[in-house]
Coordinates of C-alpha atoms in Angstrom, one line a residue:
M61 CA -65.5 -6.2 -110.6
L62 CA -64.5 -4.5 -107.4
E63 CA -62.2 -7.0 -105.7
F64 CA -59.4 -7.0 -103.2
P65 CA -57.2 -10.0 -102.2
R66 CA -57.9 -11.3 -98.7
W67 CA -54.2 -11.7 -98.0
K68 CA -53.8 -7.9 -98.3
Y69 CA -56.6 -7.4 -95.7
F70 CA -54.5 -9.6 -93.3
L71 CA -51.4 -7.6 -94.2
I72 CA -53.1 -4.3 -93.4
L73 CA -54.4 -5.7 -90.1
I74 CA -51.0 -6.9 -89.1
I75 CA -49.4 -3.6 -90.0
L76 CA -52.1 -1.8 -88.1
A77 CA -51.6 -3.9 -85.0
V78 CA -47.8 -3.6 -85.0
S79 CA -48.0 0.2 -85.6
A80 CA -50.5 0.6 -82.7
L81 CA -48.2 -1.4 -80.4
Y82 CA -45.0 0.5 -81.2
A83 CA -46.7 3.9 -81.3
L84 CA -48.2 3.2 -77.8
P85 CA -45.1 4.0 -75.8
N86 CA -45.3 7.7 -76.9
I87 CA -48.4 8.0 -74.6
Y88 CA -46.1 7.5 -71.6
Q89 CA -44.3 10.7 -70.7
K90 CA -40.7 10.4 -69.4
D91 CA -39.9 11.4 -65.8
P92 CA -37.4 14.2 -65.3
S93 CA -34.7 12.5 -63.3
V94 CA -31.2 12.7 -62.0
Q95 CA -28.8 9.8 -62.8
I96 CA -25.9 9.0 -60.5
T97 CA -23.2 6.7 -61.9
A98 CA -20.3 5.4 -59.9
N99 CA -16.7 6.3 -60.9
R100 CA -13.6 4.4 -59.8
G101 CA -13.9 4.1 -56.0
G102 CA -17.7 4.6 -55.9
Q103 CA -20.4 2.0 -55.5
I104 CA -24.1 2.0 -56.1
D105 CA -25.6 0.4 -53.0
D106 CA -28.3 0.8 -50.4
A107 CA -26.1 3.1 -48.3
L108 CA -25.9 5.6 -51.3
T109 CA -29.6 5.3 -51.9
Q110 CA -30.4 6.2 -48.3
R111 CA -27.9 9.0 -48.3
M112 CA -29.3 10.6 -51.5
S113 CA -32.9 10.2 -50.2
A114 CA -32.0 11.9 -46.9
A115 CA -30.3 14.8 -48.8
L116 CA -33.4 15.3 -50.9
T117 CA -35.7 15.2 -47.8
G118 CA -33.4 17.7 -46.1
A119 CA -33.7 20.1 -49.0
G120 CA -37.5 19.8 -49.1
I121 CA -37.6 17.9 -52.4
T122 CA -40.1 15.1 -52.8
A123 CA -38.9 12.5 -55.3
K124 CA -41.2 10.0 -57.1
S125 CA -38.6 7.3 -56.5
V126 CA -34.9 6.8 -55.6
A127 CA -33.8 3.3 -56.8
K128 CA -31.1 1.5 -58.6
E129 CA -31.9 0.9 -62.3
G130 CA -29.3 -1.0 -64.3
E131 CA -25.8 0.2 -63.2
S132 CA -27.0 3.6 -62.0
L133 CA -29.1 5.2 -59.3
I134 CA -32.1 6.9 -60.8
V135 CA -33.9 9.7 -58.9
R136 CA -37.2 10.4 -60.5
L137 CA -38.7 13.8 -59.9
P138 CA -42.2 15.2 -60.5
S139 CA -41.2 18.3 -62.5
L140 CA -38.4 20.0 -64.4
E141 CA -38.0 22.6 -61.6
A142 CA -37.6 19.8 -59.0
Q143 CA -35.1 18.1 -61.3
T144 CA -32.9 21.3 -61.4
R145 CA -33.0 21.7 -57.6
A146 CA -32.3 18.0 -57.0
N147 CA -29.4 18.0 -59.4
E148 CA -27.7 20.8 -57.3
V149 CA -28.3 19.0 -54.0
L150 CA -27.2 15.5 -55.2
R151 CA -24.1 16.8 -57.0
E152 CA -22.9 18.4 -53.8
Q153 CA -23.6 15.2 -51.8
A154 CA -22.2 12.7 -54.3
G155 CA -18.6 13.9 -54.4
E156 CA -15.8 13.0 -56.9
N157 CA -16.5 9.2 -56.7
Y158 CA -19.8 9.7 -58.6
T159 CA -21.0 11.4 -61.7
V160 CA -24.3 13.2 -61.5
A161 CA -26.2 14.0 -64.7
L162 CA -29.7 15.2 -65.7
N163 CA -31.7 12.6 -67.6
L164 CA -35.2 11.6 -68.6
A165 CA -36.3 8.2 -67.3
S166 CA -38.7 6.0 -69.3
T167 CA -42.1 5.2 -67.8
V168 CA -43.0 2.6 -70.5
P169 CA -44.4 -0.6 -68.8
D170 CA -42.1 -3.5 -68.6
W171 CA -44.2 -5.8 -70.8
L172 CA -44.1 -3.2 -73.6
A173 CA -40.4 -2.5 -73.1
K174 CA -39.6 -6.2 -73.4
L175 CA -41.3 -6.2 -76.8
G176 CA -38.9 -3.4 -77.9
G177 CA -41.5 -0.6 -77.4
K178 CA -39.9 2.8 -76.7
P179 CA -41.0 6.4 -77.3
M180 CA -39.6 8.6 -80.0
V181 CA -36.3 10.2 -79.1
L182 CA -36.8 14.0 -78.8
G183 CA -34.1 16.3 -80.1
L184 CA -32.4 19.1 -78.3
D185 CA -35.0 21.7 -79.4
L186 CA -37.9 19.7 -77.9
V187 CA -36.4 18.5 -74.6
G188 CA -33.9 21.3 -73.9
G189 CA -30.2 21.0 -73.3
V190 CA -26.9 22.4 -74.5
H191 CA -25.3 22.7 -77.9
F192 CA -21.6 23.1 -78.6
A193 CA -19.6 23.5 -81.8
L194 CA -16.0 22.8 -81.3
Q195 CA -13.1 23.8 -83.6
V196 CA -10.4 21.1 -83.8
D197 CA -6.8 22.4 -84.1
Q198 CA -5.6 20.0 -86.8
K199 CA -2.2 21.7 -86.9
A200 CA -1.7 20.9 -83.2
A201 CA -2.6 17.3 -83.9
V202 CA 0.1 17.1 -86.6
D203 CA 2.6 18.8 -84.3
K204 CA 1.8 16.4 -81.5
R205 CA 2.3 13.4 -83.8
F206 CA 5.6 14.8 -85.0
E207 CA 6.8 15.1 -81.3
A208 CA 6.0 11.4 -81.0
F209 CA 7.8 10.7 -84.3
T210 CA 11.0 12.5 -83.2
E211 CA 10.9 10.7 -79.8
D212 CA 10.5 7.4 -81.6
V213 CA 13.5 8.2 -83.8
R214 CA 15.6 9.1 -80.7
T215 CA 14.6 5.9 -79.0
T216 CA 15.3 3.8 -82.1
L217 CA 18.8 5.3 -82.4
R218 CA 19.6 4.8 -78.7
D219 CA 18.4 1.2 -78.9
S220 CA 20.5 0.6 -82.0
R221 CA 23.5 2.1 -80.2
V222 CA 23.9 4.9 -82.7
R223 CA 25.2 8.2 -81.3
Y224 CA 23.6 11.4 -82.6
R225 CA 23.9 15.1 -82.0
S226 CA 20.3 16.2 -82.7
V227 CA 16.9 15.0 -83.9
E228 CA 14.7 17.9 -85.0
R229 CA 11.6 18.6 -87.1
R230 CA 12.4 20.6 -90.3
G231 CA 9.7 22.1 -92.4
Q232 CA 6.2 20.6 -92.5
S233 CA 6.9 17.0 -93.1
D234 CA 10.6 16.2 -92.4
I235 CA 12.6 15.1 -89.4
Q236 CA 16.4 15.7 -89.6
V237 CA 18.9 13.6 -87.8
V238 CA 22.5 14.7 -87.3
L239 CA 24.7 11.8 -86.3
A240 CA 27.9 12.0 -84.3
D241 CA 29.7 9.9 -86.8
A242 CA 28.9 9.7 -90.6
A243 CA 30.1 6.1 -90.6
D244 CA 27.0 5.1 -88.7
A245 CA 24.7 6.6 -91.4
D246 CA 23.8 3.2 -93.1
K247 CA 23.3 1.5 -89.8
A248 CA 21.0 4.3 -88.6
R249 CA 19.0 4.3 -91.8
V250 CA 18.4 0.6 -91.7
A251 CA 17.2 0.8 -88.0
L252 CA 14.9 3.8 -88.7
A253 CA 13.4 2.1 -91.8
K254 CA 12.6 -1.0 -89.8
A255 CA 10.9 1.1 -87.1
Q256 CA 9.1 3.4 -89.5
P257 CA 8.8 1.7 -92.9
T258 CA 6.3 4.2 -94.3
F259 CA 8.8 7.1 -94.2
T260 CA 11.3 7.9 -97.0
Y261 CA 14.9 8.4 -96.0
S262 CA 17.8 10.3 -97.6
V263 CA 21.4 10.3 -96.4
N264 CA 23.9 13.2 -96.8
G265 CA 27.0 12.6 -94.9
E266 CA 26.2 12.6 -91.2
R267 CA 22.7 13.9 -91.9
I268 CA 19.6 11.7 -92.4
T269 CA 16.3 13.2 -93.5
A270 CA 13.2 11.3 -92.8
S271 CA 10.2 12.5 -94.8
V272 CA 6.6 11.7 -93.8
P273 CA 4.4 11.0 -96.9
D274 CA 1.6 13.4 -97.8
T275 CA -1.0 10.6 -97.4
E276 CA 0.1 10.0 -93.8
M277 CA 0.0 13.8 -93.1
N278 CA -3.6 14.0 -94.4
Q279 CA -4.4 10.9 -92.4
I280 CA -3.0 12.4 -89.2
A281 CA -5.2 15.5 -89.7
S282 CA -8.3 13.6 -90.5
G283 CA -7.6 11.0 -87.8
A284 CA -7.5 13.7 -85.2
I285 CA -11.1 14.5 -85.8
E286 CA -12.1 10.8 -85.7
Q287 CA -10.2 10.1 -82.5
N288 CA -11.7 13.2 -80.8
L289 CA -15.1 12.0 -81.9
T290 CA -14.5 8.5 -80.3
T291 CA -13.1 10.1 -77.1
L292 CA -16.1 12.5 -76.8
R293 CA -18.6 9.7 -77.4
N294 CA -17.1 7.5 -74.7
R295 CA -16.9 10.4 -72.3
V296 CA -20.5 11.5 -72.8
N297 CA -21.8 7.9 -72.7
E298 CA -20.2 7.5 -69.2
L299 CA -22.3 10.3 -68.0
G300 CA -25.5 8.6 -69.2
V301 CA -26.9 11.6 -71.1
A302 CA -30.0 10.6 -72.9
E303 CA -29.4 10.3 -76.7
P304 CA -26.5 12.6 -77.1
I305 CA -25.6 13.8 -80.6
I306 CA -21.9 14.0 -81.4
Q307 CA -21.1 14.3 -85.1
R308 CA -18.5 15.8 -87.4
Q309 CA -19.4 19.0 -89.2
G310 CA -17.3 20.1 -92.2
E311 CA -13.6 19.6 -92.3
D312 CA -12.6 20.6 -88.7
R313 CA -15.6 21.0 -86.5
I314 CA -17.5 18.7 -84.1
V315 CA -21.0 19.4 -83.0
V316 CA -22.1 18.1 -79.5
E317 CA -25.7 18.3 -78.4
L318 CA -26.6 17.0 -74.9
P319 CA -30.4 16.8 -74.4
G320 CA -31.5 17.3 -70.8
V321 CA -28.2 18.9 -69.7
Q322 CA -28.6 22.5 -68.5
D323 CA -25.3 23.1 -66.7
T324 CA -22.9 24.5 -69.4
A325 CA -20.0 24.7 -67.0
E326 CA -20.3 21.0 -66.2
A327 CA -20.8 20.1 -69.8
K328 CA -17.6 22.0 -70.7
R329 CA -15.7 20.2 -68.0
M330 CA -16.9 16.9 -69.3
I331 CA -16.2 17.6 -73.0
G332 CA -12.8 19.3 -72.5
A333 CA -11.3 16.8 -70.2
T334 CA -8.3 14.9 -71.6
A335 CA -7.0 11.5 -70.5
T336 CA -3.9 9.5 -71.3
L337 CA -2.7 6.1 -70.2
E338 CA 0.9 5.1 -69.5
Y339 CA 2.7 1.9 -68.7
R340 CA 5.5 2.4 -66.3
A341 CA 7.9 0.1 -64.4
V342 CA 7.6 -0.1 -60.6
V343 CA 10.6 1.1 -58.7
D344 CA 11.9 -0.9 -55.7
G345 CA 11.7 1.0 -52.4
N346 CA 9.5 1.9 -49.5
A347 CA 6.9 4.0 -51.1
Q348 CA 5.2 4.9 -47.8
D349 CA 8.5 6.2 -46.4
A350 CA 9.1 8.2 -49.5
A351 CA 5.7 9.8 -49.2
D352 CA 6.2 10.6 -45.5
T353 CA 9.7 11.9 -45.7
G354 CA 9.7 13.3 -49.3
R355 CA 13.0 11.5 -50.1
I356 CA 12.2 10.0 -53.5
P357 CA 14.8 8.1 -55.6
P358 CA 16.1 10.3 -58.4
E359 CA 14.8 7.9 -61.1
A360 CA 11.3 7.6 -59.5
K361 CA 8.1 9.6 -59.2
L362 CA 5.5 9.1 -56.5
Y363 CA 2.0 8.1 -57.5
R364 CA -1.0 6.9 -55.6
D365 CA -3.5 4.1 -56.5
R366 CA -7.3 4.3 -56.2
R367 CA -7.2 3.6 -52.5
G368 CA -4.7 6.4 -51.9
A369 CA -1.7 4.1 -51.3
P370 CA 1.6 5.4 -52.5
I371 CA 3.6 3.7 -55.3
L372 CA 7.0 4.5 -56.7
L373 CA 7.2 4.4 -60.5
N374 CA 9.9 5.0 -63.0
K375 CA 9.9 8.5 -64.5
R376 CA 10.4 7.1 -68.0
T377 CA 7.3 5.6 -69.6
I378 CA 7.4 2.3 -71.4
V379 CA 4.5 3.0 -73.8
T380 CA 1.7 5.5 -73.8
G381 CA -2.0 5.6 -74.9
D382 CA -0.9 7.2 -78.2
Q383 CA 0.8 4.0 -79.2
M384 CA -2.3 1.8 -78.6
V385 CA -3.8 0.4 -81.8
S386 CA -6.7 -1.5 -80.2
A387 CA -8.0 -2.8 -76.8
T388 CA -10.7 -5.3 -76.1
T389 CA -12.1 -7.0 -73.0
A390 CA -11.0 -10.7 -72.8
T391 CA -10.3 -13.5 -70.2
D392 CA -6.9 -14.8 -69.2
Q393 CA -5.8 -18.5 -69.0
N394 CA -7.5 -18.8 -65.6
G395 CA -10.8 -17.5 -66.9
M396 CA -10.4 -14.1 -65.1
P397 CA -11.2 -10.7 -66.7
A398 CA -8.4 -9.1 -68.7
V399 CA -7.8 -6.5 -71.3
S400 CA -6.1 -7.5 -74.6
V401 CA -3.9 -4.6 -76.0
K402 CA -2.3 -4.2 -79.4
L403 CA 0.5 -1.6 -79.9
N404 CA 2.0 -0.1 -82.9
S405 CA 5.5 -1.2 -84.1
V406 CA 7.5 1.3 -82.0
G407 CA 5.4 0.7 -78.9
G408 CA 5.7 -3.1 -79.4
Q409 CA 9.4 -2.9 -79.7
R410 CA 9.7 -0.9 -76.5
M411 CA 7.4 -3.3 -74.6
F412 CA 9.4 -6.3 -75.9
D413 CA 12.7 -4.8 -74.7
F414 CA 11.3 -4.0 -71.3
T415 CA 9.6 -7.4 -70.7
S416 CA 12.7 -9.2 -71.9
A417 CA 14.7 -7.7 -69.0
N418 CA 11.9 -7.7 -66.4
V419 CA 10.1 -11.0 -66.3
G420 CA 8.5 -11.5 -62.9
K421 CA 8.6 -7.8 -62.0
P422 CA 5.6 -5.5 -61.6
M423 CA 4.4 -3.0 -64.2
A424 CA 1.8 -0.3 -63.6
V425 CA -0.9 1.4 -65.7
V426 CA -1.2 5.1 -64.9
Y427 CA -4.4 7.0 -65.8
T428 CA -3.7 10.8 -66.1
E429 CA -6.6 13.2 -66.7
R430 CA -6.6 16.9 -67.2
I431 CA -10.0 18.1 -66.0
P432 CA -11.0 21.7 -67.2
Q433 CA -12.3 23.9 -64.4
V434 CA -14.8 26.6 -65.5
T435 CA -15.4 29.3 -62.9
M436 CA -17.3 32.6 -63.1
V437 CA -15.2 35.6 -62.0
N438 CA -16.8 39.1 -62.3
G439 CA -19.3 37.7 -64.8
K440 CA -16.7 36.2 -67.0
E441 CA -15.6 32.6 -67.5
E442 CA -12.1 31.6 -66.4
R443 CA -10.8 28.3 -67.5
S444 CA -8.0 26.2 -65.8
F445 CA -7.0 22.6 -65.5
R446 CA -6.8 20.2 -62.6
V447 CA -4.4 17.2 -63.3
K448 CA -5.5 13.9 -61.8
E449 CA -3.0 11.0 -61.9
E450 CA -3.9 7.6 -60.6
V451 CA -2.5 4.1 -60.8
I452 CA -5.4 1.9 -61.9
S453 CA -3.6 -1.4 -62.2
V454 CA -0.4 -3.1 -61.1
A455 CA 0.4 -6.6 -62.5
N456 CA 3.5 -8.8 -62.8
V457 CA 5.1 -9.4 -66.1
N458 CA 4.5 -13.1 -66.6
G459 CA 6.5 -13.5 -69.8
V460 CA 8.1 -11.7 -72.7
F461 CA 5.7 -10.0 -75.1
G462 CA 5.7 -7.1 -77.6
K463 CA 2.9 -5.7 -79.7
E464 CA 0.1 -7.8 -78.2
F465 CA -0.4 -8.7 -74.5
Q466 CA -2.9 -8.8 -71.7
T467 CA -3.4 -6.7 -68.6
T468 CA -4.7 -9.0 -65.9
G469 CA -5.6 -8.8 -62.2
L470 CA -8.8 -6.8 -62.9
E471 CA -12.4 -7.2 -61.9
K472 CA -15.0 -7.5 -64.7
A473 CA -16.1 -3.9 -64.5
E474 CA -12.6 -2.6 -64.2
A475 CA -11.6 -4.6 -67.3
D476 CA -14.5 -3.2 -69.3
N477 CA -13.7 0.4 -68.2
L478 CA -10.0 0.0 -68.9
S479 CA -10.6 -1.3 -72.4
K480 CA -12.9 1.6 -73.1
L481 CA -10.3 4.1 -71.9
L482 CA -7.6 2.5 -74.0
R483 CA -9.8 2.5 -77.1
A484 CA -10.8 6.1 -76.5
G485 CA -7.3 7.3 -75.7
S486 CA -6.8 11.0 -75.3
L487 CA -7.9 13.9 -77.4
A488 CA -5.7 13.8 -80.5
A489 CA -5.9 17.6 -80.8
P490 CA -7.1 20.5 -78.7
M491 CA -10.5 22.0 -79.3
D492 CA -12.0 25.4 -78.9
F493 CA -15.6 26.2 -78.2
V494 CA -16.7 28.4 -81.1
E495 CA -20.4 28.2 -80.6
E496 CA -22.6 27.4 -77.6
Y497 CA -26.2 27.9 -76.5
V498 CA -28.7 26.5 -74.0
I499 CA -32.3 25.6 -74.6
G500 CA -34.2 25.6 -71.4
P501 CA -36.5 22.7 -70.5
S502 CA -39.6 25.0 -70.3
L503 CA -38.8 26.2 -73.9
G504 CA -38.4 22.7 -75.1
K505 CA -41.7 21.7 -73.5
E506 CA -43.4 24.7 -75.2
N507 CA -41.9 23.6 -78.5
V508 CA -43.4 20.1 -78.1
E509 CA -46.8 21.5 -77.3
R510 CA -46.8 23.9 -80.2
G511 CA -45.5 21.3 -82.6
V512 CA -48.2 18.8 -81.6
K513 CA -50.9 21.5 -81.8
A514 CA -49.8 22.5 -85.3
V515 CA -49.9 18.8 -86.5
I516 CA -53.3 18.2 -84.9
F517 CA -54.9 21.3 -86.3
S518 CA -53.6 20.7 -89.8
F519 CA -54.9 17.1 -89.5
V520 CA -58.3 18.1 -88.2
F521 CA -58.8 20.8 -90.9
T522 CA -57.9 18.3 -93.6
L523 CA -60.3 15.6 -92.2
V524 CA -63.2 18.1 -92.0
F525 CA -62.6 19.4 -95.5
F526 CA -62.3 15.9 -97.0
T527 CA -65.4 14.6 -95.3
I528 CA -67.5 17.6 -96.5
Y529 CA -66.1 17.7 -100.0
Y530 CA -65.8 14.0 -100.9
R531 CA -68.4 12.6 -98.4
M532 CA -68.0 8.8 -98.1
F533 CA -64.6 8.8 -99.9
G534 CA -63.7 11.7 -97.7
A535 CA -64.3 9.6 -94.6
I536 CA -62.3 6.7 -96.2
T537 CA -59.4 9.2 -96.8
S538 CA -59.6 10.4 -93.2
V539 CA -59.2 6.9 -91.9
A540 CA -56.2 6.3 -94.3
L541 CA -54.6 9.6 -93.0
L542 CA -55.0 8.5 -89.4
F543 CA -53.4 5.1 -90.3
N544 CA -50.6 7.1 -92.1
L545 CA -49.8 9.1 -89.0
L546 CA -49.8 6.0 -86.8
I547 CA -47.3 4.3 -89.1
V548 CA -45.0 7.3 -89.1
V549 CA -44.9 7.5 -85.3
A550 CA -44.5 3.7 -84.9
V551 CA -41.6 3.5 -87.4
M552 CA -39.7 6.5 -85.8
S553 CA -40.2 4.9 -82.4
M554 CA -39.1 1.4 -83.5
F555 CA -35.9 2.6 -85.1
G556 CA -35.0 5.2 -82.5
A557 CA -35.2 8.1 -84.9
T558 CA -34.9 11.5 -83.4
M559 CA -37.9 13.9 -83.6
T560 CA -36.9 17.5 -83.8
L561 CA -38.9 20.7 -84.3
P562 CA -38.3 20.6 -88.1
G563 CA -39.4 17.0 -87.9
F564 CA -42.9 18.2 -87.0
A565 CA -42.9 20.2 -90.2
G566 CA -41.8 17.1 -92.1
L567 CA -44.7 15.2 -90.4
A568 CA -47.2 17.9 -91.5
L569 CA -45.8 17.8 -95.0
S570 CA -46.2 14.0 -95.2
V571 CA -49.8 14.4 -94.2
G572 CA -50.1 16.9 -97.1
L573 CA -48.5 14.5 -99.5
S574 CA -50.9 11.8 -98.4
V575 CA -53.8 14.2 -99.0
D576 CA -52.5 14.9 -102.5
A577 CA -52.4 11.2 -103.3
N578 CA -56.0 10.7 -102.2
V579 CA -57.1 13.8 -104.1
L580 CA -55.7 12.2 -107.3
I581 CA -57.6 8.9 -106.6
N582 CA -60.9 10.6 -105.8
E583 CA -60.8 13.0 -108.7
R584 CA -60.0 10.1 -111.0
I585 CA -63.0 8.2 -109.8
R586 CA -65.2 11.3 -110.3
E587 CA -63.9 11.6 -113.9
E588 CA -64.7 7.9 -114.7
L589 CA -68.2 8.4 -113.3
R590 CA -68.8 11.5 -115.4
L591 CA -67.8 9.5 -118.5
G592 CA -70.7 7.1 -117.7
M593 CA -68.7 4.2 -116.4
P594 CA -70.5 1.9 -113.9
A595 CA -69.8 2.7 -110.2
K596 CA -67.8 -0.4 -109.3
K597 CA -65.8 -0.2 -112.5
A598 CA -65.1 3.5 -111.9
I599 CA -63.7 2.8 -108.4
T600 CA -61.4 0.1 -109.8
E601 CA -60.2 2.2 -112.7
G602 CA -59.7 5.3 -110.4
Y603 CA -57.3 3.4 -108.2
E604 CA -55.6 1.6 -111.1
R605 CA -54.9 4.7 -113.1
A606 CA -54.0 7.0 -110.3
S607 CA -51.5 4.6 -108.7
G608 CA -48.8 5.2 -111.4
T609 CA -49.1 9.0 -111.0
I610 CA -48.9 8.8 -107.2
L611 CA -45.7 6.7 -107.4
D612 CA -44.1 9.1 -109.9
A613 CA -45.0 12.2 -107.8
N614 CA -43.8 10.6 -104.5
L615 CA -40.6 9.4 -106.1
T616 CA -39.4 13.0 -106.7
G617 CA -40.2 13.8 -103.1
L618 CA -38.2 10.8 -102.0
I619 CA -35.2 11.9 -104.0
V620 CA -35.3 15.4 -102.4
G621 CA -35.7 13.8 -98.9
V622 CA -32.7 11.5 -99.4
A623 CA -30.6 14.3 -100.7
L624 CA -31.5 16.5 -97.7
Y625 CA -30.7 13.7 -95.3
A626 CA -27.4 12.7 -97.0
F627 CA -26.0 16.2 -97.3
G628 CA -27.8 18.2 -94.6
T629 CA -27.0 18.5 -90.9
G630 CA -29.0 18.9 -87.7
P631 CA -32.5 20.4 -88.4
L632 CA -32.4 19.4 -92.1
K633 CA -31.8 15.7 -91.2
G634 CA -34.8 15.8 -88.8
F635 CA -37.1 17.3 -91.5
A636 CA -35.9 14.9 -94.2
L637 CA -36.2 11.8 -92.0
T638 CA -39.9 12.3 -91.1
M639 CA -40.6 13.3 -94.7
I640 CA -39.1 10.1 -96.1
I641 CA -41.0 7.9 -93.6
G642 CA -44.2 9.8 -94.3
I643 CA -43.9 9.4 -98.0
F644 CA -43.6 5.7 -97.8
A645 CA -46.5 5.5 -95.3
S646 CA -48.7 7.8 -97.5
M647 CA -48.1 5.7 -100.6
F648 CA -49.1 2.5 -98.7
T649 CA -52.2 4.1 -97.1
A650 CA -53.4 5.9 -100.2
I651 CA -53.0 3.1 -102.7
T652 CA -53.6 0.0 -100.4
V653 CA -55.5 1.0 -97.2
S654 CA -58.1 3.3 -98.8
R655 CA -58.7 0.9 -101.6
A656 CA -59.3 -1.9 -99.1
L657 CA -61.8 0.2 -97.2
A658 CA -63.6 1.2 -100.4
T659 CA -63.8 -2.4 -101.6
L660 CA -65.1 -3.5 -98.2
I661 CA -67.9 -0.9 -98.3
Y662 CA -69.0 -1.1 -101.9
S663 CA -68.2 -4.6 -103.1
R664 CA -71.1 -6.4 -101.5
R665 CA -73.7 -4.1 -103.0
K666 CA -75.2 -5.9 -106.0
K667 CA -76.8 -2.9 -107.7
L668 CA -74.5 0.0 -107.1
T669 CA -75.7 3.0 -109.2
T670 CA -74.2 6.0 -107.3
V671 CA -71.1 6.6 -105.2
A672 CA -70.9 9.3 -102.5
I673 CA -67.9 11.2 -103.8

């Protein structure tokens, strides 16, 4: 008997409907756009919208729309050429209080977006943008950490009232302390062991050698990569670049791909910028008078807040961003926004000592950023840095605290931004650009058109061949292949998978694998008919006996796809992902969907003597 459970028909209809719904957003092309995001001191309001619109009109650029979307001002343009021109005009008009970035704005209807519908993410090779490979100097990360270690040792000895002659790094993993008096050796060793319990200590007269374990050395080198990754992700996310790719490559490299960005100089400034945060005590005195006359107290340094007002702060830092363990947005006892900070043991001790002696006095948070400047001189790039120091918060010390405390007196947006900055910290190690290239938007568009054309032609040729060669079952196979393609597009759209140029190859391959499965089924049915089996029984046996072979054949393809995705990078991952999704879809459509269609067509015929195959 040729039968098929009704619940499977309902399952196929549900999958078909869901696939069609979530594949639908790919019909809506994204608008080339320019995104303007406010930095500290900037505000997205009607005045900015009018100013940007006037600037575009003055430059002879007609925008589709200029409107606030979310927390940014989105300027939608009719073409990629207009996007490039508008970016130059708006970047000049916006100034330092705003970040201007190229982007692609969605045109998916609101009702579809509310259901989670979104188009497939296009990779760098399809939408254009910039690609960088950066080499992380892990030795510099270790050196930087040892500078912090030696400073911590000096601070611990001073706080313990132990006099010393020198504290220096010796070799790769040792710090040597020379005391002024050998009688203080035991006292110094106990104090140091309390501050840094993971180190091992040896005493020889007035000399104490602190050795950093190999595990911690390896952790410093590996942690430098991870910290740089976190910092870069936060920095790129602030610019609103659509679907950036920032990932580790090998032992000491980081790959950064920014789709839609065409300005390599701006991208380098964004990636190479370093930022640190410091907590400093506020020095009593007339800061405005010090700024006007230049007479600054010897223990103080002049800073300015976001409004440009002068503030006198102590030259000596209490703690820095390197000593932050974690930072999260929270609320204080009055329900106002705050940032909860956790320090390491050394930083916690310093903060405890400071707050114990300064309850009720103000403490400031200073944000220092080194912004790379990339200029072209005689056709060559020249790189320099501009240092920007800004007091982002001043709050009174309400009580004694150490490792964990809250920074209050902030607005909600400021608290969110500050917690992100504290979590990101600064780059743990310097990075050098060892590889870079730009894919233009026109080339990316051409890649999309060629990729779609290649898939369509391969699909059409397959459908024509199958319909001619297998007749009715060829038509059934063609419908199953269309369903297969719809499922692959829907799944990649639903889960935000990135479609790359190799991904089109994976998509074409998945169509081929689906064809292979249907060939096995059709040939098996033919064989049963040649052996004299009744038509309905031949169809049933053909599907039953071919299913096991199809599963075995596709299992090997899945293993290869998983291996490529797990161990490959970049283009290999894109190819593997589409292939894996395509294999699952092809098994479902070949074994289940085509059988449902065959049963629907032939099961109601009482006397079926021949089958068009």
